[in-house]
């Protein structure tokens, strides 16, 4: 174990711990843009710089190992000044349109500019010109807002393994791009949206969620994806009794199966819930047509017909198909209905299909 | 799964994937397997007639002919026994029937397998060595293995291979079926099967029946019931008069749609409870509007047996109701009062009757799910099954012999049609086809054809073609690709307007599991 002092507090951490983690243990709120605990360290944004006594330059805490006896300041004048400069440099090529941005209120760049009072950039040159019109139906790529943290590139490679995107060009012209600079559709992209999940700003957003409500307006409900048997945890975003989006839950204690990773169906496939084609009223066939009726009518009719058939032909002439989609509780009741109420073991579902 | 999803990411050294297109059907599990290869150097053996994505990073790729799984698996065991790569201690202590297995697989030499499966003998030998020599080797499989007229035998062969090498009951190993739909594991666990109550308690065992009779306060039928495919067949014959279908769309998901249609049309009464007016609901006498997963509380059980909480986020749409409430209403009106105030109350009843769920409570799974068996409330759940013993004590080798598929290609139908799912759509498309973004991205069904096969028929990529079997034909676009073996064509069953199950075979069921032979039908193609 190693002992060090952070903002006047003594902390003890295991050898090999990075300063960033040690600082957070000490209760310091270190801003980060390129850091992600699940991805390889980039150490490139330098937002996480701290002052280490006896060192000439500020240290990027995410890539600096904690050492015995270190004395660290996380919010010194010099640190704050450095962070302001970084933010100004980022703003220089970031189109500021927070008023229409999907990420408003949920954007690291906005948060840190607010925190350090950075209003504008003294480094502004020509307007950013990296926007990529990408006609895929899932992900909008507005690189005029990209701050080049490379988290999307790393998530694509290190979580999904799709290797669809990478850095292109150098210096001022550096940008995120697919192999042949085309749309995601023509790359190895599988539209998992892991890149959207990690993007700290509004450069990558879900087209399916666009305009349906800002993150802070929505209530979040943690649940399980309803598509495949993997059973990924996700969070539904709810506004005015409508599902308006899906968030990842990255905490392994809450999302043990997928730690936030999702596939195209889980992340972008929730909209059927709001479909206009949803059934909203019981229907009964009358004169050959299915017509809307009250619940009482539908239920009484169902029960009396089922009873009639049971009396006439016996329980063995009846069957229940339960569902691999509905909950355990509902499956339990469905087989109970078949066995205890109708009186048959003719109950099955499409496990085999 | 005998093991956990995490094992595939962090423990397994070799993963043998047979009949699972993991990156498309279980994408997040696919990512984890890929990361295990990239970060930890795990080695993959991929056996699939289609060159699936993971084949690109596999150590060994075996594009075997559909329906010849048993030959391939037996040949691997033949090599393992011949080269003495087996786990003697495991066989000695934990299994029985080894001699019978040995006798059976003896004739399945790699050379014989090459002739039947169409993969080089050396590759089979290499695969056997790679799998057997690893400390921790996992097998994953999916519908590609089970959807055959002899799917149950295929699963026995897989289990034999795992036991032969001691790859069961320890981290990173196991026999791991990847279950298709979100709660297919739960539907089975809950007794949504004709022969068992919850937790696989057999209905034919008197003790079980008495227990449920007591709990439910009624007499229960002692014989097991009919399976789904049998029910359809009996309905065609007129012996089944009424069916109550919840959240299923057999018109698209079942083999030979015309046969299903005939069955449903023949009923006196059909109830369909669903969230959309599906192809099946259109046939119903009563349609009851249920709630989507976002509109109700409850639990799902995933493919690694993890029971997880589903939470209500919004109200049911319009006048729809949660399915559990509808079921209570129907039961009560039939004269069996059924009343629960919440899904949690139902869950309490489930766990009181189901030993493997007994220790799971809503409170315990508030944060993170628990893997059954979980016999009591201090038990942490079971990430790995069969650690010390098998359910029946010793693991029994069930040697299996190869039989030809029920329908083999012939002069008239010279190709093999095999069906499955794609990444973007799901099952019969009831949900995904109604997600605008997804349907926009993948609006049409396609049939995959090998370039040389395509050439024979003068078909080019993108051509509209007619794909036919003895059951019928559909029209769809050709996708010419090297990813599929010559003589085989592949399509998906998500699309009502070009439904693959117009083509599949309802008459060739697996004798035990009654699974239809989706993966294999004799077919022909024509340009139109
Ligand atoms: S959606 Fe997934 S595959 Fe596509 S670029 Fe983003 S991370 Fe990569
Ligand atoms: S698109 Fe987002 S995640 Fe990717 S580099 Fe730019 S800011 Fe970072
Ligand atoms: S997000 Fe994708 S992988 Fe995860 S459960 Fe849903 S469908 Fe399956």
Tab-separated table of N, CA and C in Angstrom, chain B residues 7-83:
chain	number	residue	atom	x	y	z
B	7	UNK	N	-17.984	-16.048	-18.130
B	7	UNK	CA	-16.954	-17.059	-18.389
B	7	UNK	C	-16.439	-16.995	-19.821
B	8	UNK	N	-17.347	-16.665	-20.743
B	8	UNK	CA	-16.958	-16.634	-22.150
B	8	UNK	C	-16.053	-15.446	-22.425
B	9	UNK	N	-16.140	-14.456	-21.565
B	9	UNK	CA	-15.334	-13.249	-21.723
B	9	UNK	C	-14.016	-13.356	-20.948
B	10	UNK	N	-14.075	-13.971	-19.775
B	10	UNK	CA	-12.922	-13.862	-18.876
B	10	UNK	C	-12.261	-15.174	-18.472
B	11	UNK	N	-12.863	-16.314	-18.830
B	11	UNK	CA	-12.298	-17.566	-18.337
B	11	UNK	C	-11.908	-18.543	-19.452
B	12	UNK	N	-12.800	-18.723	-20.410
B	12	UNK	CA	-12.589	-19.776	-21.396
B	12	UNK	C	-11.316	-19.540	-22.209
B	13	UNK	N	-10.576	-20.626	-22.464
B	13	UNK	CA	-9.369	-20.524	-23.291
B	13	UNK	C	-9.657	-20.954	-24.716
B	14	UNK	N	-10.580	-21.890	-24.825
B	14	UNK	CA	-11.042	-22.307	-26.155
B	14	UNK	C	-12.561	-22.251	-26.125
B	15	UNK	N	-13.150	-21.711	-27.172
B	15	UNK	CA	-14.609	-21.715	-27.266
B	15	UNK	C	-14.994	-22.375	-28.581
B	16	UNK	N	-15.779	-23.415	-28.454
B	16	UNK	CA	-16.239	-24.161	-29.621
B	16	UNK	C	-17.675	-23.719	-29.893
B	17	UNK	N	-17.865	-23.021	-31.018
B	17	UNK	CA	-19.191	-22.505	-31.358
B	17	UNK	C	-19.770	-23.369	-32.457
B	18	UNK	N	-20.867	-24.001	-32.174
B	18	UNK	CA	-21.484	-24.838	-33.202
B	18	UNK	C	-22.957	-24.458	-33.340
B	19	UNK	N	-23.313	-24.069	-34.561
B	19	UNK	CA	-24.712	-23.727	-34.813
B	19	UNK	C	-25.168	-22.500	-34.072
B	20	UNK	N	-24.294	-21.566	-33.793
B	20	UNK	CA	-24.705	-20.287	-33.214
B	20	UNK	C	-24.026	-19.157	-33.955
B	21	UNK	N	-24.839	-18.284	-34.520
B	21	UNK	CA	-24.289	-17.090	-35.140
B	21	UNK	C	-24.331	-16.009	-34.075
B	22	UNK	N	-23.412	-16.113	-33.123
B	22	UNK	CA	-23.526	-15.359	-31.875
B	22	UNK	C	-23.578	-13.858	-32.081
B	23	UNK	N	-22.749	-13.315	-32.975
B	23	UNK	CA	-22.714	-11.853	-33.095
B	23	UNK	C	-24.025	-11.298	-33.643
B	24	UNK	N	-24.810	-12.128	-34.332
B	24	UNK	CA	-26.093	-11.629	-34.833
B	24	UNK	C	-27.241	-11.950	-33.879
B	25	UNK	N	-27.203	-13.108	-33.252
B	25	UNK	CA	-28.352	-13.522	-32.455
B	25	UNK	C	-28.241	-13.205	-30.968
B	26	UNK	N	-27.030	-13.161	-30.473
B	26	UNK	CA	-26.785	-12.775	-29.082
B	26	UNK	C	-25.626	-11.780	-29.096
B	27	UNK	N	-25.873	-10.613	-29.683
B	27	UNK	CA	-24.760	-9.722	-30.008
B	27	UNK	C	-23.826	-9.410	-28.830
B	28	UNK	N	-24.391	-9.153	-27.669
B	28	UNK	CA	-23.516	-8.761	-26.562
B	28	UNK	C	-22.643	-9.944	-26.119
B	29	UNK	N	-23.167	-11.151	-26.217
B	29	UNK	CA	-22.330	-12.321	-25.936
B	29	UNK	C	-21.261	-12.434	-27.032
B	30	UNK	N	-21.655	-12.127	-28.263
B	30	UNK	CA	-20.696	-12.112	-29.370
B	30	UNK	C	-19.543	-11.153	-29.101
B	31	UNK	N	-19.861	-9.944	-28.595
B	31	UNK	CA	-18.782	-8.976	-28.300
B	31	UNK	C	-17.816	-9.574	-27.284
B	32	UNK	N	-18.400	-10.235	-26.281
B	32	UNK	CA	-17.571	-10.739	-25.184
B	32	UNK	C	-16.638	-11.841	-25.672
B	33	UNK	N	-17.173	-12.702	-26.532
B	33	UNK	CA	-16.330	-13.765	-27.080
B	33	UNK	C	-15.203	-13.140	-27.899
B	34	UNK	N	-15.537	-12.134	-28.696
B	34	UNK	CA	-14.525	-11.485	-29.527
B	34	UNK	C	-13.457	-10.816	-28.661
B	35	UNK	N	-13.889	-10.163	-27.581
B	35	UNK	CA	-12.915	-9.511	-26.698
B	35	UNK	C	-12.028	-10.538	-26.011
B	36	UNK	N	-12.566	-11.694	-25.708
B	36	UNK	CA	-11.753	-12.745	-25.110
B	36	UNK	C	-10.635	-13.156	-26.082
B	37	UNK	N	-10.975	-13.221	-27.365
B	37	UNK	CA	-9.971	-13.549	-28.385
B	37	UNK	C	-8.947	-12.416	-28.485
B	38	UNK	N	-9.442	-11.176	-28.556
B	38	UNK	CA	-8.541	-10.038	-28.767
B	38	UNK	C	-7.670	-9.750	-27.554
B	39	UNK	N	-8.253	-9.818	-26.371
B	39	UNK	CA	-7.516	-9.383	-25.175
B	39	UNK	C	-6.809	-10.513	-24.447
B	40	UNK	N	-7.400	-11.708	-24.462
B	40	UNK	CA	-6.813	-12.789	-23.680
B	40	UNK	C	-6.276	-13.909	-24.557
B	41	UNK	N	-6.431	-13.770	-25.854
B	41	UNK	CA	-5.885	-14.778	-26.758
B	41	UNK	C	-6.649	-16.086	-26.779
B	42	UNK	N	-7.921	-16.051	-26.396
B	42	UNK	CA	-8.727	-17.273	-26.476
B	42	UNK	C	-8.801	-17.729	-27.928
B	43	UNK	N	-8.959	-19.038	-28.123
B	43	UNK	CA	-9.021	-19.577	-29.484
B	43	UNK	C	-10.426	-20.078	-29.771
B	44	UNK	N	-10.885	-19.814	-30.988
B	44	UNK	CA	-12.242	-20.233	-31.357
B	44	UNK	C	-12.213	-21.366	-32.369
B	45	UNK	N	-13.157	-22.266	-32.200
B	45	UNK	CA	-13.463	-23.246	-33.241
B	45	UNK	C	-14.891	-22.926	-33.672
B	46	UNK	N	-15.083	-22.609	-34.927
B	46	UNK	CA	-16.418	-22.281	-35.411
B	46	UNK	C	-16.877	-23.354	-36.387
B	47	UNK	N	-17.983	-23.992	-36.052
B	47	UNK	CA	-18.551	-24.989	-36.960
B	47	UNK	C	-19.921	-24.497	-37.392
B	48	UNK	N	-20.035	-24.124	-38.642
B	48	UNK	CA	-21.303	-23.586	-39.142
B	48	UNK	C	-21.291	-23.627	-40.665
B	49	UNK	N	-22.411	-24.001	-41.265
B	49	UNK	CA	-22.448	-24.018	-42.730
B	49	UNK	C	-22.289	-22.617	-43.327
B	50	UNK	N	-22.631	-21.591	-42.538
B	50	UNK	CA	-22.427	-20.224	-43.019
B	50	UNK	C	-21.149	-19.676	-42.420
B	51	UNK	N	-20.434	-18.896	-43.204
B	51	UNK	CA	-19.229	-18.285	-42.674
B	51	UNK	C	-19.647	-17.084	-41.820
B	52	UNK	N	-19.948	-17.341	-40.570
B	52	UNK	CA	-20.416	-16.291	-39.674
B	52	UNK	C	-19.251	-15.375	-39.322
B	53	UNK	N	-19.577	-14.193	-38.784
B	53	UNK	CA	-18.543	-13.199	-38.487
B	53	UNK	C	-17.398	-13.745	-37.639
B	54	UNK	N	-17.739	-14.498	-36.597
B	54	UNK	CA	-16.684	-14.973	-35.708
B	54	UNK	C	-15.733	-15.959	-36.395
B	55	UNK	N	-16.153	-16.507	-37.532
B	55	UNK	CA	-15.259	-17.409	-38.271
B	55	UNK	C	-13.991	-16.658	-38.693
B	56	UNK	N	-14.121	-15.341	-38.900
B	56	UNK	CA	-12.966	-14.543	-39.328
B	56	UNK	C	-11.847	-14.512	-38.299
B	57	UNK	N	-12.200	-14.643	-37.021
B	57	UNK	CA	-11.132	-14.618	-36.017
B	57	UNK	C	-10.958	-15.990	-35.377
B	58	UNK	N	-11.514	-17.008	-36.020
B	58	UNK	CA	-11.425	-18.353	-35.455
B	58	UNK	C	-10.083	-18.991	-35.805
B	59	UNK	N	-9.621	-19.844	-34.926
B	59	UNK	CA	-8.420	-20.632	-35.176
B	59	UNK	C	-8.763	-21.701	-36.224
B	60	UNK	N	-9.943	-22.270	-36.061
B	60	UNK	CA	-10.378	-23.320	-36.982
B	60	UNK	C	-11.826	-23.064	-37.390
B	61	UNK	N	-12.058	-23.094	-38.680
B	61	UNK	CA	-13.428	-22.927	-39.175
B	61	UNK	C	-13.846	-24.188	-39.918
B	62	UNK	N	-14.951	-24.762	-39.499
B	62	UNK	CA	-15.433	-26.005	-40.092
B	62	UNK	C	-16.800	-25.774	-40.755
B	63	UNK	N	-16.811	-25.506	-42.051
B	63	UNK	CA	-18.099	-25.276	-42.722
B	63	UNK	C	-18.755	-26.599	-43.102
B	64	UNK	N	-19.364	-27.233	-42.122
B	64	UNK	CA	-19.902	-28.577	-42.383
B	64	UNK	C	-21.303	-28.501	-42.989
B	65	UNK	N	-21.677	-29.578	-43.654
B	65	UNK	CA	-22.991	-29.622	-44.292
B	65	UNK	C	-24.082	-29.640	-43.232
B	66	UNK	N	-25.150	-28.885	-43.427
B	66	UNK	CA	-26.237	-28.893	-42.443
B	66	UNK	C	-26.716	-30.323	-42.199
B	67	UNK	N	-27.009	-30.610	-40.943
B	67	UNK	CA	-27.575	-31.919	-40.616
B	67	UNK	C	-26.552	-32.994	-40.332
B	68	UNK	N	-25.257	-32.640	-40.407
B	68	UNK	CA	-24.241	-33.670	-40.163
B	68	UNK	C	-23.479	-33.427	-38.865
B	69	UNK	N	-24.099	-32.695	-37.945
B	69	UNK	CA	-23.457	-32.347	-36.666
B	69	UNK	C	-22.904	-33.569	-35.937
B	70	UNK	N	-23.716	-34.623	-35.925
B	70	UNK	CA	-23.329	-35.784	-35.121
B	70	UNK	C	-22.060	-36.430	-35.660
B	71	UNK	N	-21.931	-36.468	-36.956
B	71	UNK	CA	-20.734	-37.057	-37.548
B	71	UNK	C	-19.507	-36.246	-37.133
B	72	UNK	N	-19.656	-34.935	-37.219
B	72	UNK	CA	-18.548	-34.055	-36.852
B	72	UNK	C	-18.156	-34.250	-35.383
B	73	UNK	N	-19.150	-34.239	-34.509
B	73	UNK	CA	-18.884	-34.345	-33.074
B	73	UNK	C	-18.333	-35.725	-32.726
B	74	UNK	N	-18.924	-36.762	-33.298
B	74	UNK	CA	-18.414	-38.113	-33.029
B	74	UNK	C	-16.979	-38.276	-33.534
B	75	UNK	N	-16.689	-37.661	-34.669
B	75	UNK	CA	-15.326	-37.766	-35.200
B	75	UNK	C	-14.341	-37.049	-34.280
B	76	UNK	N	-14.742	-35.918	-33.725
B	76	UNK	CA	-13.846	-35.247	-32.770
B	76	UNK	C	-13.584	-36.152	-31.570
B	77	UNK	N	-14.627	-36.820	-31.103
B	77	UNK	CA	-14.451	-37.725	-29.955
B	77	UNK	C	-13.588	-38.933	-30.337
B	78	UNK	N	-13.762	-39.385	-31.567
B	78	UNK	CA	-12.940	-40.476	-32.069
B	78	UNK	C	-11.458	-40.109	-31.943
B	79	UNK	N	-11.114	-38.902	-32.379
B	79	UNK	CA	-9.724	-38.437	-32.315
B	79	UNK	C	-9.259	-38.325	-30.864
B	80	UNK	N	-10.121	-37.757	-30.037
B	80	UNK	CA	-9.746	-37.540	-28.637
B	80	UNK	C	-9.463	-38.864	-27.928
B	81	UNK	N	-10.286	-39.868	-28.234
B	81	UNK	CA	-10.071	-41.171	-27.601
B	81	UNK	C	-8.813	-41.838	-28.171
B	82	UNK	N	-8.687	-41.783	-29.494
B	82	UNK	CA	-7.543	-42.421	-30.133
B	82	UNK	C	-6.227	-41.802	-29.666
B	83	UNK	N	-6.196	-40.513	-29.530
B	83	UNK	CA	-4.953	-39.844	-29.149
B	83	UNK	C	-4.831	-39.686	-27.635
